[in-house]
Backbone as CSV, one residue per row, in Angstrom:
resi,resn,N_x,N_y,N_z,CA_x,CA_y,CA_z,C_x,C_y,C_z
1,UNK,75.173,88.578,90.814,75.779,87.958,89.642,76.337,86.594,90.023
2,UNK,75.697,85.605,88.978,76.554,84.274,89.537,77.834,83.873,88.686
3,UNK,79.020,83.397,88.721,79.985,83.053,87.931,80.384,81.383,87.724
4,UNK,79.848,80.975,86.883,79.617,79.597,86.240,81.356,78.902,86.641
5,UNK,81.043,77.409,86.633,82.763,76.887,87.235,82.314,75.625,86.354
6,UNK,83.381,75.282,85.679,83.490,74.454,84.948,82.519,73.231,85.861
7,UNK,82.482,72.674,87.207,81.363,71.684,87.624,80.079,72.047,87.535
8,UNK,79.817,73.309,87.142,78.424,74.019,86.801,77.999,74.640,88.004
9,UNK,78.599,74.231,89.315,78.082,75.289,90.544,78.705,76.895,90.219
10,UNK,77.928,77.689,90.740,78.802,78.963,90.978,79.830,79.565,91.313
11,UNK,81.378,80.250,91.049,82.331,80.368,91.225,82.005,81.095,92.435
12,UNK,81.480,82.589,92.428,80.939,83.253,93.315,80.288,82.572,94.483
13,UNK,79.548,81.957,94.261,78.849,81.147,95.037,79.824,80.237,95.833
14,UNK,80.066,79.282,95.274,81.240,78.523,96.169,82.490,79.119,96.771
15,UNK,82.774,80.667,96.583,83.897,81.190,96.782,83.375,81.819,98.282
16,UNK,82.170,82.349,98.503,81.377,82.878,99.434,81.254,81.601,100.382
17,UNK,80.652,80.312,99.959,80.008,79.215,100.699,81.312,78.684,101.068
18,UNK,81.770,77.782,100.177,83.169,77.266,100.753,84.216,77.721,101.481
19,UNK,84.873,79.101,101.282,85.928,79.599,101.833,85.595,80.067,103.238
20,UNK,84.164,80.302,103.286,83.803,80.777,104.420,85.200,80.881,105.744
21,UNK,85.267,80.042,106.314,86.107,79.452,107.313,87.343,79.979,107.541
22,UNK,88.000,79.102,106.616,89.955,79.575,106.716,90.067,80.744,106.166
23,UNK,89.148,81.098,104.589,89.720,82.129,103.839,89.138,83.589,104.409
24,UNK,88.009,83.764,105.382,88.042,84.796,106.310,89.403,84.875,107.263
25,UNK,89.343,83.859,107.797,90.486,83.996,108.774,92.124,84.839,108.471
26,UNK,92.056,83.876,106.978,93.302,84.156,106.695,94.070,85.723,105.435
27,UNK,92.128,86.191,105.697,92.135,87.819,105.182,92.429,88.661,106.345
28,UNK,91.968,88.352,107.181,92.069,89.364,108.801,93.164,88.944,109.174
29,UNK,94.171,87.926,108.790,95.249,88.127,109.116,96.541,88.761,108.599
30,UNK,96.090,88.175,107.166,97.434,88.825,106.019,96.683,90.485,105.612
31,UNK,95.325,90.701,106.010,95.538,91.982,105.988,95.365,92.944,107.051
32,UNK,96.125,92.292,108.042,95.913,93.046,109.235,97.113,93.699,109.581
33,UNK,96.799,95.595,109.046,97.470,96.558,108.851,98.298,96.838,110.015
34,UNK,99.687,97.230,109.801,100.681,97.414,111.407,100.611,98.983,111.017
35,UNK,99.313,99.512,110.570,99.070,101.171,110.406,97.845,101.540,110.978
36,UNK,98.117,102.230,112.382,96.922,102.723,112.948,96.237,103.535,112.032
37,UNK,94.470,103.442,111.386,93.959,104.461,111.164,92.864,104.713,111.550
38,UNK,92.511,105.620,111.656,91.196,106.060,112.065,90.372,106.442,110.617
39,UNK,89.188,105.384,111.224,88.317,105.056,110.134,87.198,106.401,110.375
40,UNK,87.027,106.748,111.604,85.722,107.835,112.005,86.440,109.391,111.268
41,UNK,88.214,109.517,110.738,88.430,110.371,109.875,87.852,110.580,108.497
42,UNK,87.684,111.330,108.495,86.852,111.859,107.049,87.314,113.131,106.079
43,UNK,87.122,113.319,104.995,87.196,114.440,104.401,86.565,116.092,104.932
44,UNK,85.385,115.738,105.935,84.602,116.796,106.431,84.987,117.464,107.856
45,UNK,86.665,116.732,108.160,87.234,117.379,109.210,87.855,118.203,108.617
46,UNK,88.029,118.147,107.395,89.079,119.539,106.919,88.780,119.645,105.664
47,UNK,89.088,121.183,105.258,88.516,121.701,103.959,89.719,121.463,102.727
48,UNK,89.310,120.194,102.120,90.292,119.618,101.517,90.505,120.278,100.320
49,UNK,89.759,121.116,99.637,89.974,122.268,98.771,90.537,123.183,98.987
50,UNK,90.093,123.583,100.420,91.254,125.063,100.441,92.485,124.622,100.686
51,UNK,92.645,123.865,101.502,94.394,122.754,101.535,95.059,122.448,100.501
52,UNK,94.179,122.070,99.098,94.869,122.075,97.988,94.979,123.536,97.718
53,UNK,94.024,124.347,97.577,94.816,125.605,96.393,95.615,126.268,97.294
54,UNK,95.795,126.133,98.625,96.741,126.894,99.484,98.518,125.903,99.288
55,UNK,98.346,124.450,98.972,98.868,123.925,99.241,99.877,124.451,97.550
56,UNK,98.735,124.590,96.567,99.252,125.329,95.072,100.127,126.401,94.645
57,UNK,99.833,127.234,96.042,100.229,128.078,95.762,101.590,128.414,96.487
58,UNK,102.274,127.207,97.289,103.180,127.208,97.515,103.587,126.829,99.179
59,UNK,102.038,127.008,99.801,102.091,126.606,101.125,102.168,125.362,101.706
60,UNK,103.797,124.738,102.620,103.776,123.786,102.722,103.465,123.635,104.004
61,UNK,102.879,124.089,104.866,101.666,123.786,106.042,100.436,123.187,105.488
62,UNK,99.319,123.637,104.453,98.505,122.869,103.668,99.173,121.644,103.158
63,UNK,100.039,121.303,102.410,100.146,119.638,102.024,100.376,118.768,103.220
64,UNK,101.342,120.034,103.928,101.694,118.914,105.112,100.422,118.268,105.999
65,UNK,99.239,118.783,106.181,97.956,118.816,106.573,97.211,117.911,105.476
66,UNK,97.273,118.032,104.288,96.971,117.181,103.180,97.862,115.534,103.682
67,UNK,99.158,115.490,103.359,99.750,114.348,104.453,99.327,113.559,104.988
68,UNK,98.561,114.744,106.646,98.177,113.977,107.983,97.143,113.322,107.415
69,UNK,96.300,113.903,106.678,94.975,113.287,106.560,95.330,112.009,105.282
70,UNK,95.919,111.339,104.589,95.845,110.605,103.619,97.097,109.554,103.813
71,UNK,97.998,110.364,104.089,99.720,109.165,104.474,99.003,107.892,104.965
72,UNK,98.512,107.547,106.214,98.144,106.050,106.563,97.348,105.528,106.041
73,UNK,96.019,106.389,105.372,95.499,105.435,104.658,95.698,105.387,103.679
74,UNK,96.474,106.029,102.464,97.269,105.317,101.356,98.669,104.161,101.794
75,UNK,99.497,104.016,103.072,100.079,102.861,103.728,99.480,101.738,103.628
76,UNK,98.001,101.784,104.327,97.406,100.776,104.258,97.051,100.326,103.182
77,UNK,96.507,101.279,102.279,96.228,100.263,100.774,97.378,100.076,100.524
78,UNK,98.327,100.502,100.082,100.067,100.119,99.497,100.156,98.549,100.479
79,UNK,100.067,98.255,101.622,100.650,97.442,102.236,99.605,96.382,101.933
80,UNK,98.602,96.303,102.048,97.571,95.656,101.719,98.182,95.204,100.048
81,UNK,98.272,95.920,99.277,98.045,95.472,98.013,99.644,94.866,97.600
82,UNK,100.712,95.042,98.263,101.674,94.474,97.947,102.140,93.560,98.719
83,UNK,102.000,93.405,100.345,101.906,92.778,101.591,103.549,92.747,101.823
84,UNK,104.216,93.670,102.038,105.428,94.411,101.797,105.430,95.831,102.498
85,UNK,106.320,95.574,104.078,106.204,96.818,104.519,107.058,98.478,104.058
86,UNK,108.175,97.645,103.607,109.366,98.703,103.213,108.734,98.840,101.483
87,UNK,108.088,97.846,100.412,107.867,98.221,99.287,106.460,99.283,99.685
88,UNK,105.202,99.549,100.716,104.604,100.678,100.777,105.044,101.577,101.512
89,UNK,106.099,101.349,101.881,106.387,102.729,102.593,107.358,103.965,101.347
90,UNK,108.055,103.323,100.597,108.175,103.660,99.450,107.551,103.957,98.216
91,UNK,106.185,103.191,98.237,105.243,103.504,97.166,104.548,104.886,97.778
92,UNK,104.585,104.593,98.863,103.743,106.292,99.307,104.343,107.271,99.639
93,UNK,106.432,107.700,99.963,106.798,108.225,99.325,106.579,108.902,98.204
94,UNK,107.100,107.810,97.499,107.062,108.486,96.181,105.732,109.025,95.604
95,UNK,104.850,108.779,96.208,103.203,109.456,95.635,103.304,110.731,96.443
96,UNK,103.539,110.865,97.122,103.655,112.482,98.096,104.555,112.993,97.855
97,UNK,105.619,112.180,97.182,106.851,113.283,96.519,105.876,113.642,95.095
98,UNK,105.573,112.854,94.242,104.568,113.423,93.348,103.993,114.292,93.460
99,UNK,103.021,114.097,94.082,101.431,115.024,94.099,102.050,116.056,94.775
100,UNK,103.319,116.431,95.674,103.476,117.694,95.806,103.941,118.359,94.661
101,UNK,104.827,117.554,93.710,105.112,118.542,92.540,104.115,118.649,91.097
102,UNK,103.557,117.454,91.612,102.321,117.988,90.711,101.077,118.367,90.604
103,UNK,101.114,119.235,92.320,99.993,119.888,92.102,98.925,120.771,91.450
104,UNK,100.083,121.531,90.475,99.530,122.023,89.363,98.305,121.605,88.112
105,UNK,98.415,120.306,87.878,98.087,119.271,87.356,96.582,118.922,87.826
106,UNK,96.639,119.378,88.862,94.840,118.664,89.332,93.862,119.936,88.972
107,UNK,93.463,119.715,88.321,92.826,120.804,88.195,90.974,120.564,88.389
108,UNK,90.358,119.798,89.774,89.805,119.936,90.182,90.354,119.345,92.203
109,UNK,90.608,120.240,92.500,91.172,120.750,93.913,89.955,119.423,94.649
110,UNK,88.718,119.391,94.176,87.857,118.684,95.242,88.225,117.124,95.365
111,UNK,89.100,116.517,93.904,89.384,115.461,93.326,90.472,115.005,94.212
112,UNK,91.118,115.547,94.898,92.361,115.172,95.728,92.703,113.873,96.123
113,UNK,91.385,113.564,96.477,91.949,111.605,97.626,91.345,110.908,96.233
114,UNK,90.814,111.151,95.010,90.651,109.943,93.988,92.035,110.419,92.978
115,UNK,92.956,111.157,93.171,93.860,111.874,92.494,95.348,110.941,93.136
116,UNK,95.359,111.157,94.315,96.038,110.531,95.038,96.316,109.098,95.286
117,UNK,95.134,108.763,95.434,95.252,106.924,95.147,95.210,106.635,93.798
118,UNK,95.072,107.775,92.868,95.640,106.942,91.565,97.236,106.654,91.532
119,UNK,97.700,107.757,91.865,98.971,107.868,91.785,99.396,106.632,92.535
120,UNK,99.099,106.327,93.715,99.473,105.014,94.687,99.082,103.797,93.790
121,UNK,97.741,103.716,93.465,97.648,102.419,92.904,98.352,102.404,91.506
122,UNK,98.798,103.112,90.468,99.716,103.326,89.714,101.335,102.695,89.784
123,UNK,101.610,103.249,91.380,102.833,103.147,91.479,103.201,101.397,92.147
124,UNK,101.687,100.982,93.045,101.697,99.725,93.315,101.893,98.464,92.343
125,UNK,100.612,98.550,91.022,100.831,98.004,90.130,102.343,97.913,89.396
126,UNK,103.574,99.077,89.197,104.649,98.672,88.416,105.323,97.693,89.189
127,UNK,105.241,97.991,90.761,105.861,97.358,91.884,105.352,95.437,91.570
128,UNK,104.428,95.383,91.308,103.606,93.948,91.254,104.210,93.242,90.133
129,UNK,104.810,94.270,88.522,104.353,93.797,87.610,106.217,93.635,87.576
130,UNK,106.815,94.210,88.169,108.267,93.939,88.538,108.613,92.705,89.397
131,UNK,107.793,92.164,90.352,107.974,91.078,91.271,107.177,89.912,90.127
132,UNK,106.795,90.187,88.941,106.071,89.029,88.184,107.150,88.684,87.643
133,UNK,108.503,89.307,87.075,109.444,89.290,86.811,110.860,88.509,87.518
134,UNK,110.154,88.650,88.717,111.157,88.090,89.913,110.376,86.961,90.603
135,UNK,110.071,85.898,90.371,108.948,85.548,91.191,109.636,84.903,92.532
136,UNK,111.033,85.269,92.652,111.563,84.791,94.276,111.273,85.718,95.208
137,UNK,110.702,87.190,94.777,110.557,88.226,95.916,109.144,87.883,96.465
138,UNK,107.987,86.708,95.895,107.080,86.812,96.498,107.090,86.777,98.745
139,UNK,106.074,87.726,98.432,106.006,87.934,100.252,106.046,86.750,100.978
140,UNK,107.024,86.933,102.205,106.811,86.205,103.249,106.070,86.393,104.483
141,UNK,105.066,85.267,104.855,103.833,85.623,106.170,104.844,86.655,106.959
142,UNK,106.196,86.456,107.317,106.718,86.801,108.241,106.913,88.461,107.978
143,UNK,107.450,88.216,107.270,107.802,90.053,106.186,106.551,90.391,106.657
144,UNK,105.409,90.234,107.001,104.064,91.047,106.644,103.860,91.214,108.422
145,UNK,104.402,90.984,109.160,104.259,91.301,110.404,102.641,90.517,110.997
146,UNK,103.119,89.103,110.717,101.922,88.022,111.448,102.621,87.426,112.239
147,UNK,101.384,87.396,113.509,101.997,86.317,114.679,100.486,85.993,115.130
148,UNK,100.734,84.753,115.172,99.808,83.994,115.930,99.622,83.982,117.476
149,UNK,98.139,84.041,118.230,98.050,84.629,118.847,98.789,83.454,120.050
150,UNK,99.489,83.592,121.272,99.801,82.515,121.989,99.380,82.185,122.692
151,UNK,98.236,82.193,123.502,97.283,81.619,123.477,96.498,80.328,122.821
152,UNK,96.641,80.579,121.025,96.062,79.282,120.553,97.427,78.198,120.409
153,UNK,96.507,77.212,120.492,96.654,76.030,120.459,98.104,76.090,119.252
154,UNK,99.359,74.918,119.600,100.215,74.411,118.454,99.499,74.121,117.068
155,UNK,98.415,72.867,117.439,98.011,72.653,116.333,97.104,73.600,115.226
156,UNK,96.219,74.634,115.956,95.628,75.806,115.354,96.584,76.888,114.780
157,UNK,98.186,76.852,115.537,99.186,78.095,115.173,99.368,77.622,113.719
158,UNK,99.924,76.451,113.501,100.454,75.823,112.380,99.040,75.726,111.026
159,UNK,98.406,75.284,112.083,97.379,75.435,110.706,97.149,76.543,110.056
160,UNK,97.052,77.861,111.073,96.478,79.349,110.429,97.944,79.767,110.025
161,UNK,99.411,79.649,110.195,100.244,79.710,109.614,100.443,79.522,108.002
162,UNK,100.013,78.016,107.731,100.036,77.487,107.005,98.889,77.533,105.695
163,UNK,97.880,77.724,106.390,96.749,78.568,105.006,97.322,79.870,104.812
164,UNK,97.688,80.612,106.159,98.122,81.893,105.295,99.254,82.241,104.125
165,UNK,100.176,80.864,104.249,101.073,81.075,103.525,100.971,80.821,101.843
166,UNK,99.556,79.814,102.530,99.172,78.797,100.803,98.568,80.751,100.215
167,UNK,97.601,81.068,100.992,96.729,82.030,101.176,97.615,83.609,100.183
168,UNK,98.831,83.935,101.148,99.683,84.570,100.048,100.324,83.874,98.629
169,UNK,100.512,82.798,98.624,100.844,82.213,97.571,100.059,82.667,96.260
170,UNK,98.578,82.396,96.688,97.188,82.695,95.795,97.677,84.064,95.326
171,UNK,97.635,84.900,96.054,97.493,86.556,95.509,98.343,86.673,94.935
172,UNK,100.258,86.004,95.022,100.886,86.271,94.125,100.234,85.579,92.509
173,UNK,99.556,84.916,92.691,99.135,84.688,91.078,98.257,85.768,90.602
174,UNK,97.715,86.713,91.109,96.922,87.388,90.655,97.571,88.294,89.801
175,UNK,96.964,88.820,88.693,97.454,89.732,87.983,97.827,91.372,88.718
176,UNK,98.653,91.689,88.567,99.257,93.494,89.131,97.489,94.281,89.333
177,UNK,96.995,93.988,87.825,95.964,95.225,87.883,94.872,94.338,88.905
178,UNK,95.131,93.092,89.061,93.471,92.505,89.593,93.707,92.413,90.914
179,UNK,94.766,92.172,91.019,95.558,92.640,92.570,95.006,94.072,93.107
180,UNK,95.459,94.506,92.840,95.567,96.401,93.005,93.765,96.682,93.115
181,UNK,92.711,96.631,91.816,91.478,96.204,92.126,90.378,95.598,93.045
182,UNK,91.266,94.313,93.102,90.388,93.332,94.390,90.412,94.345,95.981
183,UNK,91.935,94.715,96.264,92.024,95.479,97.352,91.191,96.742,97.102
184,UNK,91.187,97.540,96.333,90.304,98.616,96.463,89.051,98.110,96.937
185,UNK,88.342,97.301,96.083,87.089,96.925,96.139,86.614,96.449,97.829
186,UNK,87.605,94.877,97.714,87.380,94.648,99.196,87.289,94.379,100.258
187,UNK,88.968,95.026,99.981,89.792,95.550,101.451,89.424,97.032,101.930
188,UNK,89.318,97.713,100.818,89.377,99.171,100.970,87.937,99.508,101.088
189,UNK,86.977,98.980,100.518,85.569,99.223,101.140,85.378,100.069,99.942
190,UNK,85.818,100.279,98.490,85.595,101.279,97.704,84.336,100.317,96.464
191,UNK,83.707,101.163,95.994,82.422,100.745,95.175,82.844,100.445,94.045
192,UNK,82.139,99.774,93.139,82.946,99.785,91.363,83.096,101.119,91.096
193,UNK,82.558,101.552,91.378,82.266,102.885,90.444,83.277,104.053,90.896
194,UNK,83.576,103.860,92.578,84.819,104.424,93.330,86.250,103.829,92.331
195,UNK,86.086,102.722,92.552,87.272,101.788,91.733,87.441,102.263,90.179
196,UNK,86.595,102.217,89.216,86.818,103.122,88.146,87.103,104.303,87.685
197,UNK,86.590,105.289,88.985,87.089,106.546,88.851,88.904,106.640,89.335
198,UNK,89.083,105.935,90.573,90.193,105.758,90.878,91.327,105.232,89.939
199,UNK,91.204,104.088,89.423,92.332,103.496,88.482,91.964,104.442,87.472
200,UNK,90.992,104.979,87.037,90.625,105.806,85.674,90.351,104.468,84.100
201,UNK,89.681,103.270,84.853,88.961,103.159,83.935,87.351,101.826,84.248
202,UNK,86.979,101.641,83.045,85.321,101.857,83.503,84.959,100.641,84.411
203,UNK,83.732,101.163,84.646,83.492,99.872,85.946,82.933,98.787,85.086
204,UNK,83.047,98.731,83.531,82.598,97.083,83.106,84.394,96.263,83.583
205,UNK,85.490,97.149,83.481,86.582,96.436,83.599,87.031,96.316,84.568
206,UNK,86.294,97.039,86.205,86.602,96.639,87.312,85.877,95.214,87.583
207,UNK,84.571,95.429,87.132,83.569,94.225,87.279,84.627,92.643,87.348
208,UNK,84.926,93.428,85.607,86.133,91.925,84.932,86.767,91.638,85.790
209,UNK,87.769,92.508,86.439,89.363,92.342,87.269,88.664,91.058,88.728
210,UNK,87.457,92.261,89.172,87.054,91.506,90.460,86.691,90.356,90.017
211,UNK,86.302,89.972,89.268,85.439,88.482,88.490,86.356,87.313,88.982
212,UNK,87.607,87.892,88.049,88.878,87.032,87.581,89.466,86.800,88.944
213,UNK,89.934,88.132,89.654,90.424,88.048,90.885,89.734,86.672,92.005
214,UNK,88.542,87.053,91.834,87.663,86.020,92.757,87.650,84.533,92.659
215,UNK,87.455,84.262,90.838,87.686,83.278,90.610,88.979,82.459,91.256
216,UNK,90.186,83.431,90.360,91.532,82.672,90.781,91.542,82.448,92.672
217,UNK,90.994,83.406,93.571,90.849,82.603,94.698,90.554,81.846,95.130
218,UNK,89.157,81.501,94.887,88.022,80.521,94.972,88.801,79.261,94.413
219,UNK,89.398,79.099,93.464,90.221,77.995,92.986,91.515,77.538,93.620
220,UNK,92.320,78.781,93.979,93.668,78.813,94.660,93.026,78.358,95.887
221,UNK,92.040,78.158,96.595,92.221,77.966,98.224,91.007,76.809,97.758
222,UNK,90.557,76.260,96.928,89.516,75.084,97.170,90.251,73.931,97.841
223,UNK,91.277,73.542,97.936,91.969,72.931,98.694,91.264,72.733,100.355
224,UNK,91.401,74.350,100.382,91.234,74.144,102.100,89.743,74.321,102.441
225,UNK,89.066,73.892,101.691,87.829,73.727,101.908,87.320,72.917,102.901
């Protein structure tokens, strides 16, 4: 899909071609998680159905096992999508204080990890749409646990400092829901169609979110082209 830019080149296109450079750089940095996870974990190390209806029926060895397997990587999206270590450590709280009391409620047991990150990306978005309200709480590089490596160069520290900061600046313009979206999509490695089932709605309006999301980057960082 190409996305038309008022000079008539491609938004998409120039967002891919141009940013190449800094705006890789300065994704692997602002989203470079202070949450070990293991990516080779999977759903097929443990029988995530019987963990739920055991977990239903009152057993808190099953959630707690439900927990191990989902706590860091719902951290990482929370932290990722708000870039705020103490606001995801609280957003995922409160989703595991949830989903334990409302386990009743799921009533397909296999649904668990698209059940779960609703609840997270739910609880991320009010968090976003509350700091739109405040716009002095936007994140600081520093708050997000970045350091430049010492090794590089003064003049390279300051520079990758300094896109990253323009770099967070950008995402605070993004809208709560296109925010919350873009990271599923791709930070989180999740498909439209993952992304629609997750937020619970359709993938013509994830399409939209990512569109918009992309755009407003591609524009927010043409600068550092």
């Amino acid at each position: 899909m190409r996305f038309a830019s008022p000079s008539g080149e491609g938004c998409l296109h120039r967002y891919r071609r141009g940013l190449g450079g800094i705006l890789t750089r300065c994704s692997q940095k602002f989203f470079s998680v202070p949450y070990d996870v293991d990516m080779t974990r999977g759903d097929d190390r443990f029988d995530i159905v019987t963990l739920v209806v055991r977990a239903r029926e009152g057993d808190i060895a099953s959630f707690e096992a439900l927990v191990d397997e989902y706590e860091r990587k719902l951290l990482r999206f929370a932290w990722r999508a708000l870039g705020d270590r103490q606001d995801a450590e609280d957003v995922v709280q409160d989703t595991l204080v949830k989903a334990w009391r409302s386990l009743d409620a799921l009533t397909e047991p296999a649904a668990f990890g698209t059940w779960i990150y609703r609840m997270a990306s739910n609880r991320c978005t009010d968090v976003l749409r509350r700091r739109t309200a405040r716009p002095s709480d936007a994140s600081d590089p520093d708050d997000l646990g970045h350091h430049v490596d010492g090794t590089a160069s003064v003049e390279r520290s300051v520079e990758a400092r300094t896109a990253l900061e323009h770099f967070s600046e950008v995402l605070q313009t993004l809208s709560s829901e296109q925010r919350v979206t873009w990271v599923l999509h791709q930070m989180e490695g999740l498909s439209y169609a993952e992304v629609a089932e997750t937020l619970g709605i359709s993938e013509g309006s994830v399409r939209g979110r990512i569109h918009r999301a992309r755009t407003a980057i591609a524009e927010g960082m043409e600068g550092w082209v």
